[in-house]
C-alpha cells in the first residue's frame, strides 16, 4: 500500500513540473548596431540564408555549396592550399584545430604575444603539455620582426604562432619575413586572422604561412559558428608523419579535410556540418567575391582614416600610437581621464549601438570599436563617434552634477 502511495506521489511530482515560464514568451531580439569587436551585423544577403530549408549534409547540392566555400576561402586567404575548409565552431575551434594537429609531445612552440590571443595560444599549449616560449610586446605595440627572426633562430621551435590582428589591443602585427625564418629553421608558421581577414592585407602563400584560421563573425558579417582554416602542404606532411595520432577526432585535420573534399578521396561521414551556417558563409564569401578582396581591404583602410579623423575632431585619441601598426577594422580608443568606460558604453547601448571596453590587460583603459565588413562605412562610423562623444559628455556632466550637489 505504502509502495503504491509512494509511486503515485512520484508520478504526480514528475508530471507536475511546470515548463519554464520564460520559454512561454516570445524571444526578444532588439535591433542593434554592432560596433564592438564581434560579432558584427549580418548583411541582408547573409541573413536571408538563415531561413532557407536544410539539406542533408551529404546531399550533392550541399556538397556543391561546401566546394564553393572552399574556393571562396582560398580566394580570401590568397592560397592554393588544398586543405582549405571551415571547422565547425567559433574562432577558438580554429586555434584548437591548428594546435592539436601541428603540435605533438616533445615539440617546442614559440608564441609572439601582442595581447590576449598570444596568451590564449600559450595557455592551450600548456594544457597540451607543450614547451612554450613567449616573445612579447608592451600592449599597443608590435614585436619587431627582427626580434622574431632572432628568437626563431635561437629557440628553434617546431611551430611559431602570431596573431595578425589582436582584438584586445587593436595592433596589427607585421608578418613579412617571419615565414622565411620559419622555413630556414624548420618551423611551421601559424597565423590567427580572426579579427583581421578581409580588413587588412594578408596573403597566405606569399607570406609562407603554414596554417591560418579565422572566423565568420567579423569582416565576413556572418553568424559565429565556423572557423575558416587552411593548411599548407608542409603542414599536412607534418600531420601525416606524426608519431602520435591527433588526440582529437573532431579537430583531426585529415578527417576534416576528407569531409570537406580536400583530398580527392571518397567523402566519409565525420560530423554533421552546421548547414545553415555554411549557407551563411557561402553568402558572405559571395559578397566579398563581388566586391573583390583587395577592394574590401582598401575600403577598411580608407574608413579607418575616417574614424581617426572623427576621433580627432572629438578630442579622442587612438590607443595604438604608431598608425602603421593599427588594425584598420578594429580601433582601440583611450578612455579619457576621469571617465568610466562602462557608463559610456552603457549609454551607447541604450541608443542601440554597441562598442566594447578593453579585454584582458586593457580593461578600463580603452574602448574597442569594430568596423567590420558592412559596418566599415563612412556615415555609420561618423555617427558612432558622434554618439561616443555625446555619451562621454553626458557622463562628464553627470559626474560634475554629482560632485557639485552631493
Ligand atoms: N582570435 C582573435 C584575434 C579574436 O579576436 C577572437 C574573438 N574575438 C578569437 C580568436 C576567438 O574567436 P571566437 O570568440 O569566435 O571563439
Tab-separated table of C-alpha atoms and ligand atoms in Angstrom:
chain	number	residue	atom	x	y	z
A	1	UNK	CA	0.000	0.000	0.000
A	2	UNK	CA	2.755	2.404	1.024
A	3	UNK	CA	4.627	1.494	-2.132
A	4	UNK	CA	1.592	2.314	-4.280
A	5	UNK	CA	1.188	5.639	-2.494
A	6	UNK	CA	4.847	6.495	-2.999
A	7	UNK	CA	4.564	5.560	-6.672
A	8	UNK	CA	1.521	7.799	-7.132
A	9	UNK	CA	3.261	10.653	-5.302
A	10	UNK	CA	6.311	10.323	-7.565
A	11	UNK	CA	4.128	10.248	-10.675
A	12	UNK	CA	2.331	13.370	-9.501
A	13	UNK	CA	5.529	15.234	-8.734
A	14	UNK	CA	7.031	14.191	-12.102
A	15	UNK	CA	4.067	15.277	-14.178
A	16	UNK	CA	3.513	18.483	-12.215
A	17	UNK	CA	6.815	20.036	-13.203
A	18	UNK	CA	5.852	23.240	-14.974
A	19	UNK	CA	7.659	24.336	-18.131
A	20	UNK	CA	9.952	27.369	-17.661
A	21	UNK	CA	7.754	30.488	-17.827
A	22	UNK	CA	10.381	32.330	-19.867
A	23	UNK	CA	10.002	29.835	-22.688
A	24	UNK	CA	6.287	30.519	-22.941
A	25	UNK	CA	7.095	34.079	-24.007
A	26	UNK	CA	8.465	35.138	-27.385
A	27	UNK	CA	12.199	35.681	-27.625
A	28	UNK	CA	13.249	39.349	-27.535
A	29	UNK	CA	15.929	40.398	-30.012
A	30	UNK	CA	16.203	44.187	-30.208
A	31	UNK	CA	17.806	45.805	-33.249
A	32	UNK	CA	21.421	46.658	-32.539
A	33	UNK	CA	24.314	48.231	-34.370
A	34	UNK	CA	27.280	46.029	-33.556
A	35	UNK	CA	30.417	48.181	-33.474
A	36	UNK	CA	32.203	46.062	-30.871
A	37	UNK	CA	34.960	43.518	-31.552
A	38	UNK	CA	32.435	40.993	-32.918
A	39	UNK	CA	30.003	39.684	-33.809
A	40	UNK	CA	29.336	42.344	-36.432
A	41	UNK	CA	25.968	42.946	-38.091
A	42	UNK	CA	24.797	40.413	-40.641
A	43	UNK	CA	24.419	41.688	-44.190
A	44	UNK	CA	20.875	41.185	-45.565
A	45	UNK	CA	22.072	38.736	-48.236
A	46	UNK	CA	23.576	36.622	-45.432
A	47	UNK	CA	20.630	36.917	-43.019
A	48	UNK	CA	18.298	35.683	-45.802
A	49	UNK	CA	20.145	32.367	-45.961
A	50	UNK	CA	19.181	31.588	-42.358
A	51	UNK	CA	15.575	30.814	-43.281
A	52	UNK	CA	16.399	28.536	-46.215
A	53	UNK	CA	15.416	24.885	-45.802
A	54	UNK	CA	18.030	22.461	-44.592
A	55	UNK	CA	19.673	19.980	-46.926
A	56	UNK	CA	21.293	16.751	-45.826
A	57	UNK	CA	24.988	17.322	-45.183
A	58	UNK	CA	25.969	14.711	-47.788
A	59	UNK	CA	23.399	15.736	-50.413
A	60	UNK	CA	25.042	16.652	-53.722
A	61	UNK	CA	23.691	20.237	-53.589
A	62	UNK	CA	25.221	20.766	-50.147
A	63	UNK	CA	28.487	19.164	-51.250
A	64	UNK	CA	28.495	21.726	-54.081
A	65	UNK	CA	27.960	24.556	-51.546
A	66	UNK	CA	30.890	23.226	-49.483
A	67	UNK	CA	33.004	23.232	-52.650
A	68	UNK	CA	32.053	26.867	-53.331
A	69	UNK	CA	33.002	27.763	-49.749
A	70	UNK	CA	36.428	26.147	-50.185
A	71	UNK	CA	37.046	28.186	-53.361
A	72	UNK	CA	35.943	31.376	-51.580
A	73	UNK	CA	38.242	30.674	-48.642
A	74	UNK	CA	41.216	30.032	-50.944
A	75	UNK	CA	40.372	33.386	-52.558
A	76	UNK	CA	40.284	35.396	-49.322
A	77	UNK	CA	43.248	33.636	-47.683
A	78	UNK	CA	45.107	34.010	-51.024
A	79	UNK	CA	46.265	30.427	-51.135
A	80	UNK	CA	46.417	27.394	-53.362
A	81	UNK	CA	46.376	25.099	-50.297
A	82	UNK	CA	44.209	22.036	-50.980
A	83	UNK	CA	43.418	21.660	-47.280
A	84	UNK	CA	41.321	24.814	-47.012
A	85	UNK	CA	37.950	24.403	-45.288
A	86	UNK	CA	35.936	25.556	-42.269
A	87	UNK	CA	35.956	23.979	-38.808
A	88	UNK	CA	32.525	23.701	-37.156
A	89	UNK	CA	32.945	26.001	-34.175
A	90	UNK	CA	33.888	29.600	-33.438
A	91	UNK	CA	37.331	31.184	-33.865
A	92	UNK	CA	38.676	29.236	-30.882
A	93	UNK	CA	37.976	25.994	-32.725
A	94	UNK	CA	40.299	27.184	-35.497
A	95	UNK	CA	43.006	27.775	-32.890
A	96	UNK	CA	42.456	24.398	-31.232
A	97	UNK	CA	42.305	22.580	-34.565
A	98	UNK	CA	45.579	24.169	-35.726
A	99	UNK	CA	47.393	23.423	-32.488
A	100	UNK	CA	46.243	19.837	-31.845
A	101	UNK	CA	47.294	18.910	-35.369
A	102	UNK	CA	50.572	20.817	-35.613
A	103	UNK	CA	51.985	20.149	-32.135
A	104	UNK	CA	52.859	16.835	-30.547
A	105	UNK	CA	54.671	15.826	-27.346
A	106	UNK	CA	58.300	16.974	-27.343
A	107	UNK	CA	57.652	19.896	-29.725
A	108	UNK	CA	58.710	23.475	-28.965
A	109	UNK	CA	56.244	26.328	-29.508
A	110	UNK	CA	57.168	29.998	-29.960
A	111	UNK	CA	54.363	32.471	-29.302
A	112	UNK	CA	54.534	36.082	-30.457
A	113	UNK	CA	52.430	37.828	-27.826
A	114	UNK	CA	50.947	41.261	-28.502
A	115	UNK	CA	47.817	40.825	-26.368
A	116	UNK	CA	45.291	38.290	-25.174
A	117	UNK	CA	45.374	35.975	-28.190
A	118	UNK	CA	49.044	35.085	-27.848
A	119	UNK	CA	48.365	34.360	-24.181
A	120	UNK	CA	45.439	32.136	-25.178
A	121	UNK	CA	47.604	30.156	-27.634
A	122	UNK	CA	50.277	29.727	-24.939
A	123	UNK	CA	47.615	28.597	-22.461
A	124	UNK	CA	46.322	25.978	-24.883
A	125	UNK	CA	49.840	24.670	-25.491
A	126	UNK	CA	50.414	24.468	-21.719
A	127	UNK	CA	47.261	22.389	-21.380
A	128	UNK	CA	48.682	20.080	-24.062
A	129	UNK	CA	51.955	19.737	-22.110
A	130	UNK	CA	53.940	21.512	-24.825
A	131	UNK	CA	57.027	23.615	-24.039
A	132	UNK	CA	56.239	27.280	-24.778
A	133	UNK	CA	58.439	30.331	-25.185
A	134	UNK	CA	56.836	33.774	-25.471
A	135	UNK	CA	58.219	36.847	-27.139
A	136	UNK	CA	56.105	39.825	-26.122
A	137	UNK	CA	55.498	43.484	-26.893
A	138	UNK	CA	54.054	46.070	-24.499
A	139	UNK	CA	50.319	46.445	-25.145
A	140	UNK	CA	49.669	48.804	-28.030
A	141	UNK	CA	52.902	47.836	-29.797
A	142	UNK	CA	54.031	45.020	-32.121
A	143	UNK	CA	57.082	42.771	-31.760
A	144	UNK	CA	59.783	43.869	-34.260
A	145	UNK	CA	60.114	41.153	-36.938
A	146	UNK	CA	63.919	41.149	-36.452
A	147	UNK	CA	63.356	40.060	-32.833
A	148	UNK	CA	61.037	37.297	-34.022
A	149	UNK	CA	63.593	36.100	-36.597
A	150	UNK	CA	66.267	36.044	-33.867
A	151	UNK	CA	64.007	34.115	-31.484
A	152	UNK	CA	63.265	31.531	-34.206
A	153	UNK	CA	66.986	31.089	-34.953
A	154	UNK	CA	67.889	30.719	-31.263
A	155	UNK	CA	64.948	28.705	-29.897
A	156	UNK	CA	64.418	26.524	-32.984
A	157	UNK	CA	60.688	25.964	-32.388
A	158	UNK	CA	58.580	23.451	-34.301
A	159	UNK	CA	55.702	25.940	-34.528
A	160	UNK	CA	55.515	29.746	-34.399
A	161	UNK	CA	52.220	31.487	-33.514
A	162	UNK	CA	51.397	35.056	-34.496
A	163	UNK	CA	48.054	36.828	-34.146
A	164	UNK	CA	47.852	39.227	-37.085
A	165	UNK	CA	45.205	41.481	-35.574
A	166	UNK	CA	44.962	41.344	-31.801
A	167	UNK	CA	41.449	42.407	-30.885
A	168	UNK	CA	42.451	43.097	-27.250
A	169	UNK	CA	44.870	45.886	-28.219
A	170	UNK	CA	43.978	46.848	-31.811
A	171	UNK	CA	47.529	46.155	-33.008
A	172	UNK	CA	48.290	44.687	-36.435
A	173	UNK	CA	51.470	42.619	-36.143
A	174	UNK	CA	53.674	42.835	-39.291
A	175	UNK	CA	54.160	39.337	-40.734
A	176	UNK	CA	56.709	39.855	-43.514
A	177	UNK	CA	59.878	37.677	-43.362
A	178	UNK	CA	58.622	35.537	-40.435
A	179	UNK	CA	57.662	32.757	-42.872
A	180	UNK	CA	61.154	32.819	-44.401
A	181	UNK	CA	62.760	32.500	-40.963
A	182	UNK	CA	60.417	29.586	-40.182
A	183	UNK	CA	61.402	27.786	-43.404
A	184	UNK	CA	65.091	28.400	-42.758
A	185	UNK	CA	64.925	26.864	-39.267
A	186	UNK	CA	62.434	24.064	-39.897
A	187	UNK	CA	59.451	25.618	-38.093
A	188	UNK	CA	55.839	25.835	-39.209
A	189	UNK	CA	54.192	29.269	-39.260
A	190	UNK	CA	50.693	29.630	-37.741
A	191	UNK	CA	48.660	32.858	-38.021
A	192	UNK	CA	45.414	33.909	-36.312
A	193	UNK	CA	43.423	36.175	-38.660
A	194	UNK	CA	40.127	36.036	-36.745
A	195	UNK	CA	39.885	39.820	-36.365
A	196	UNK	CA	41.847	40.835	-39.460
A	197	UNK	CA	40.938	38.717	-42.510
A	198	UNK	CA	39.369	40.848	-45.249
A	199	UNK	CA	40.106	44.033	-43.300
A	200	UNK	CA	43.887	44.246	-43.696
A	201	UNK	CA	46.304	42.787	-46.274
A	202	UNK	CA	47.001	39.071	-45.903
A	203	UNK	CA	48.487	36.659	-48.431
A	204	UNK	CA	48.990	33.176	-47.010
A	205	UNK	CA	51.148	31.866	-49.848
A	206	UNK	CA	53.312	34.970	-50.312
A	207	UNK	CA	53.896	35.137	-46.537
A	208	UNK	CA	54.759	31.404	-46.463
A	209	UNK	CA	52.120	30.737	-43.826
A	210	UNK	CA	51.643	27.028	-43.000
A	211	UNK	CA	48.362	27.334	-41.180
A	212	UNK	CA	45.916	30.198	-40.899
A	213	UNK	CA	42.500	30.325	-39.277
A	214	UNK	CA	39.794	32.949	-38.983
A	215	UNK	CA	36.128	33.294	-38.004
A	216	UNK	CA	32.857	34.178	-39.674
A	217	UNK	CA	31.503	36.901	-37.379
A	218	UNK	CA	33.894	39.782	-38.038
A	219	UNK	CA	34.681	41.179	-41.539
A	220	UNK	CA	32.609	38.400	-43.134
A	221	UNK	CA	29.406	39.627	-41.364
A	222	UNK	CA	28.116	36.065	-40.978
A	223	UNK	CA	26.905	34.494	-37.720
A	224	UNK	CA	29.530	32.965	-35.416
A	225	UNK	CA	29.916	29.208	-35.737
A	226	UNK	CA	32.542	28.385	-38.340
A	227	UNK	CA	36.307	28.864	-38.354
A	228	UNK	CA	37.803	29.047	-41.847
A	229	UNK	CA	41.210	27.334	-41.847
A	230	UNK	CA	43.939	26.462	-44.328
A	231	UNK	CA	46.935	24.091	-44.058
A	232	UNK	CA	49.961	24.230	-46.394
A	233	UNK	CA	51.431	21.048	-47.927
A	234	UNK	CA	54.287	21.307	-45.367
A	235	UNK	CA	51.769	21.374	-42.550
A	236	UNK	CA	49.868	18.384	-43.957
A	237	UNK	CA	53.144	16.483	-44.342
A	238	UNK	CA	53.944	17.102	-40.672
A	239	UNK	CA	50.455	15.902	-39.690
A	240	UNK	CA	50.766	12.755	-41.841
A	241	UNK	CA	54.132	11.959	-40.249
A	242	UNK	CA	53.124	12.497	-36.622
A	243	UNK	CA	54.488	9.956	-34.171
A	244	UNK	CA	51.174	10.007	-32.295
A	245	UNK	CA	47.676	10.279	-33.713
A	246	UNK	CA	45.947	13.636	-33.248
A	247	UNK	CA	44.346	13.472	-29.793
A	248	UNK	CA	41.067	14.977	-31.042
A	249	UNK	CA	38.818	13.201	-33.529
A	250	UNK	CA	36.602	16.247	-34.025
A	251	UNK	CA	39.552	18.507	-34.919
A	252	UNK	CA	41.594	15.956	-36.904
A	253	UNK	CA	42.629	17.971	-39.977
A	254	UNK	CA	42.949	14.916	-42.227
A	255	UNK	CA	39.471	13.686	-41.298
A	256	UNK	CA	38.015	17.187	-41.691
A	257	UNK	CA	39.867	17.636	-44.976
A	258	UNK	CA	38.308	14.429	-46.287
A	259	UNK	CA	34.832	15.544	-45.163
A	260	UNK	CA	35.309	18.872	-46.965
A	261	UNK	CA	36.513	17.134	-50.136
A	262	UNK	CA	40.139	18.346	-49.915
A	263	UNK	CA	41.892	15.003	-50.512
A	264	UNK	CA	40.101	13.795	-53.650
A	265	UNK	CA	39.114	10.569	-51.834
A	266	UNK	CA	35.620	9.242	-51.272
A	267	UNK	CA	33.929	11.519	-48.723
A	268	UNK	CA	33.438	9.896	-45.314
A	269	UNK	CA	30.964	10.972	-42.641
A	270	UNK	CA	32.861	12.933	-39.993
A	271	UNK	CA	30.210	15.062	-38.274
A	272	UNK	CA	27.044	16.886	-39.296
A	273	UNK	CA	28.086	20.280	-40.629
A	274	UNK	CA	26.066	23.267	-39.312
A	275	UNK	CA	24.175	23.502	-42.597
A	276	UNK	CA	22.643	26.983	-42.156
A	277	UNK	CA	25.934	28.492	-41.023
A	278	UNK	CA	27.636	27.046	-44.092
A	279	UNK	CA	24.950	28.749	-46.230
A	280	UNK	CA	25.727	31.995	-44.438
A	281	UNK	CA	29.460	31.612	-45.051
A	282	UNK	CA	28.795	30.896	-48.749
A	283	UNK	CA	26.758	34.139	-48.975
A	284	UNK	CA	29.466	36.094	-47.102
A	285	UNK	CA	32.168	34.830	-49.463
A	286	UNK	CA	29.967	35.651	-52.424
A	287	UNK	CA	29.622	39.253	-51.145
A	288	UNK	CA	33.424	39.551	-50.835
A	289	UNK	CA	33.947	37.971	-54.261
A	290	UNK	CA	31.564	40.555	-55.769
A	291	UNK	CA	33.358	43.452	-54.089
A	292	UNK	CA	36.854	41.972	-54.536
A	293	UNK	CA	39.097	41.018	-51.616
A	294	UNK	CA	41.589	43.823	-52.317
A	295	UNK	CA	38.751	46.335	-52.632
A	296	UNK	CA	37.372	45.181	-49.269
A	297	UNK	CA	40.793	45.656	-47.664
A	298	UNK	CA	41.152	49.115	-49.225
A	299	UNK	CA	37.668	50.152	-48.041
A	300	UNK	CA	38.545	49.161	-44.474
A	301	UNK	CA	41.774	51.146	-44.736
A	302	UNK	CA	40.028	54.240	-46.145
A	303	UNK	CA	37.322	54.109	-43.499
A	304	UNK	CA	39.878	53.712	-40.701
A	305	UNK	CA	41.087	57.165	-41.780
A	306	UNK	CA	37.511	58.436	-41.458
A	307	UNK	CA	37.422	57.012	-37.930
A	308	UNK	CA	40.770	58.517	-36.900
A	309	UNK	CA	39.679	61.927	-38.230
A	310	UNK	CA	36.331	61.746	-36.397
A	311	UNK	CA	38.077	60.767	-33.148
A	312	UNK	CA	40.456	63.709	-33.536
A	313	UNK	CA	37.551	66.097	-34.172
A	314	UNK	CA	36.035	64.999	-30.880
A	315	UNK	CA	39.300	65.221	-28.941
A	316	UNK	CA	39.709	61.437	-28.654
A	317	UNK	CA	42.936	59.505	-29.188
A	318	UNK	CA	43.664	56.045	-30.631
A	319	UNK	CA	45.414	53.720	-28.163
A	320	UNK	CA	47.906	52.438	-30.760
A	321	UNK	CA	50.186	55.387	-31.312
A	322	UNK	CA	52.005	54.183	-34.446
A	323	UNK	CA	49.398	54.472	-37.221
A	324	UNK	CA	51.186	51.806	-39.308
A	325	UNK	CA	50.519	49.287	-36.518
A	326	UNK	CA	46.794	49.997	-36.204
A	327	UNK	CA	44.360	47.297	-37.244
A	328	UNK	CA	42.106	49.075	-39.786
A	329	UNK	CA	38.949	47.117	-38.914
A	330	UNK	CA	39.222	47.372	-35.116
A	331	UNK	CA	40.293	50.586	-33.467
A	332	UNK	CA	41.148	50.955	-29.810
A	333	UNK	CA	40.494	54.353	-28.235
A	334	UNK	CA	41.951	55.726	-24.993
A	335	UNK	CA	39.364	56.311	-22.260
A	336	UNK	CA	39.804	59.959	-21.167
A	337	UNK	CA	40.918	60.651	-17.593
A	338	UNK	CA	38.076	60.503	-15.043
A	339	UNK	CA	35.622	58.756	-17.363
A	340	UNK	CA	34.140	55.357	-16.573
A	341	UNK	CA	34.247	53.366	-19.818
A	342	UNK	CA	31.305	51.233	-18.681
A	343	UNK	CA	28.946	54.197	-18.184
A	344	UNK	CA	29.727	55.442	-21.661
A	345	UNK	CA	29.352	52.026	-23.329
A	346	UNK	CA	26.092	51.564	-21.368
A	347	UNK	CA	24.710	54.888	-22.636
A	348	UNK	CA	25.586	53.921	-26.202
A	349	UNK	CA	23.852	50.587	-25.815
A	350	UNK	CA	20.648	52.274	-24.681
A	351	UNK	CA	20.872	54.113	-28.007
A	352	UNK	CA	21.136	50.769	-29.804
A	353	UNK	CA	24.877	50.943	-30.530
A	354	UNK	CA	27.432	48.529	-29.132
A	355	UNK	CA	31.083	49.377	-28.600
A	356	UNK	CA	33.200	47.371	-26.132
A	357	UNK	CA	35.644	48.056	-23.359
A	358	UNK	CA	39.131	46.562	-23.170
A	359	UNK	CA	39.932	42.872	-22.870
A	360	UNK	CA	42.472	41.296	-20.513
A	361	UNK	CA	45.156	43.830	-19.626
A	362	UNK	CA	43.423	46.672	-21.489
A	363	UNK	CA	40.209	46.609	-19.383
A	364	UNK	CA	39.336	50.118	-18.172
A	365	UNK	CA	41.940	51.781	-20.407
A	366	UNK	CA	40.316	51.597	-23.819
A	367	UNK	CA	37.186	51.225	-25.862
A	368	UNK	CA	37.214	48.900	-28.857
A	369	UNK	CA	35.350	49.967	-31.987
A	370	UNK	CA	34.948	47.292	-34.636
A	371	UNK	CA	34.206	48.468	-38.161
A	372	UNK	CA	33.863	45.102	-39.824
A	373	UNK	CA	32.509	44.458	-43.323
A	374	UNK	CA	29.268	46.379	-43.890
A	375	UNK	CA	29.989	48.449	-40.757
A	376	UNK	CA	33.062	49.874	-42.458
A	377	UNK	CA	31.010	52.748	-43.826
A	378	UNK	CA	31.771	56.490	-43.609
A	379	UNK	CA	28.352	57.673	-42.412
A	380	UNK	CA	27.914	54.863	-39.880
A	381	UNK	CA	31.400	55.477	-38.462
A	382	UNK	CA	30.860	59.223	-38.116
A	383	UNK	CA	27.554	58.583	-36.336
A	384	UNK	CA	29.154	56.125	-33.902
A	385	UNK	CA	31.917	58.582	-32.962
A	386	UNK	CA	29.354	61.379	-32.636
A	387	UNK	CA	27.349	59.212	-30.220
A	388	UNK	CA	30.524	58.206	-28.342
A	389	UNK	CA	31.456	61.839	-27.837
A	390	UNK	CA	27.916	62.753	-26.758
A	391	UNK	CA	27.871	59.852	-24.277
A	392	UNK	CA	31.235	60.922	-22.825
A	393	UNK	CA	29.987	64.491	-22.376
A	394	UNK	CA	26.818	63.287	-20.685
A	395	UNK	CA	28.886	61.144	-18.317
A	396	UNK	CA	31.131	64.137	-17.551
A	397	UNK	CA	28.109	66.303	-16.895
A	398	UNK	CA	26.646	63.677	-14.567
A	399	UNK	CA	29.968	63.439	-12.611
A	400	UNK	CA	30.083	67.229	-12.351
A	401	UNK	CA	26.480	67.492	-11.066
A	402	UNK	CA	27.181	64.712	-8.554
A	403	UNK	CA	30.328	66.458	-7.306
A	404	UNK	CA	28.638	69.849	-7.096
A	405	UNK	CA	25.437	68.865	-5.320
A	406	UNK	CA	26.480	65.947	-3.112
B	1	LIG	N1	41.373	35.315	-32.121
B	1	LIG	C1	41.076	36.619	-32.160
B	1	LIG	C2	42.084	37.586	-32.675
B	1	LIG	C3	39.832	37.066	-31.738
B	1	LIG	O1	39.541	38.385	-31.791
B	1	LIG	C4	38.882	36.141	-31.270
B	1	LIG	C5	37.488	36.559	-30.814
B	1	LIG	N2	37.289	37.836	-30.509
B	1	LIG	C6	39.239	34.785	-31.253
B	1	LIG	C7	40.488	34.405	-31.679
B	1	LIG	C8	38.282	33.739	-30.746
B	1	LIG	O2	37.161	33.689	-31.559
B	1	LIG	P1	35.718	33.176	-31.016
B	1	LIG	O3	35.257	34.119	-29.981
B	1	LIG	O4	34.895	33.213	-32.274
B	1	LIG	O5	35.922	31.803	-30.499
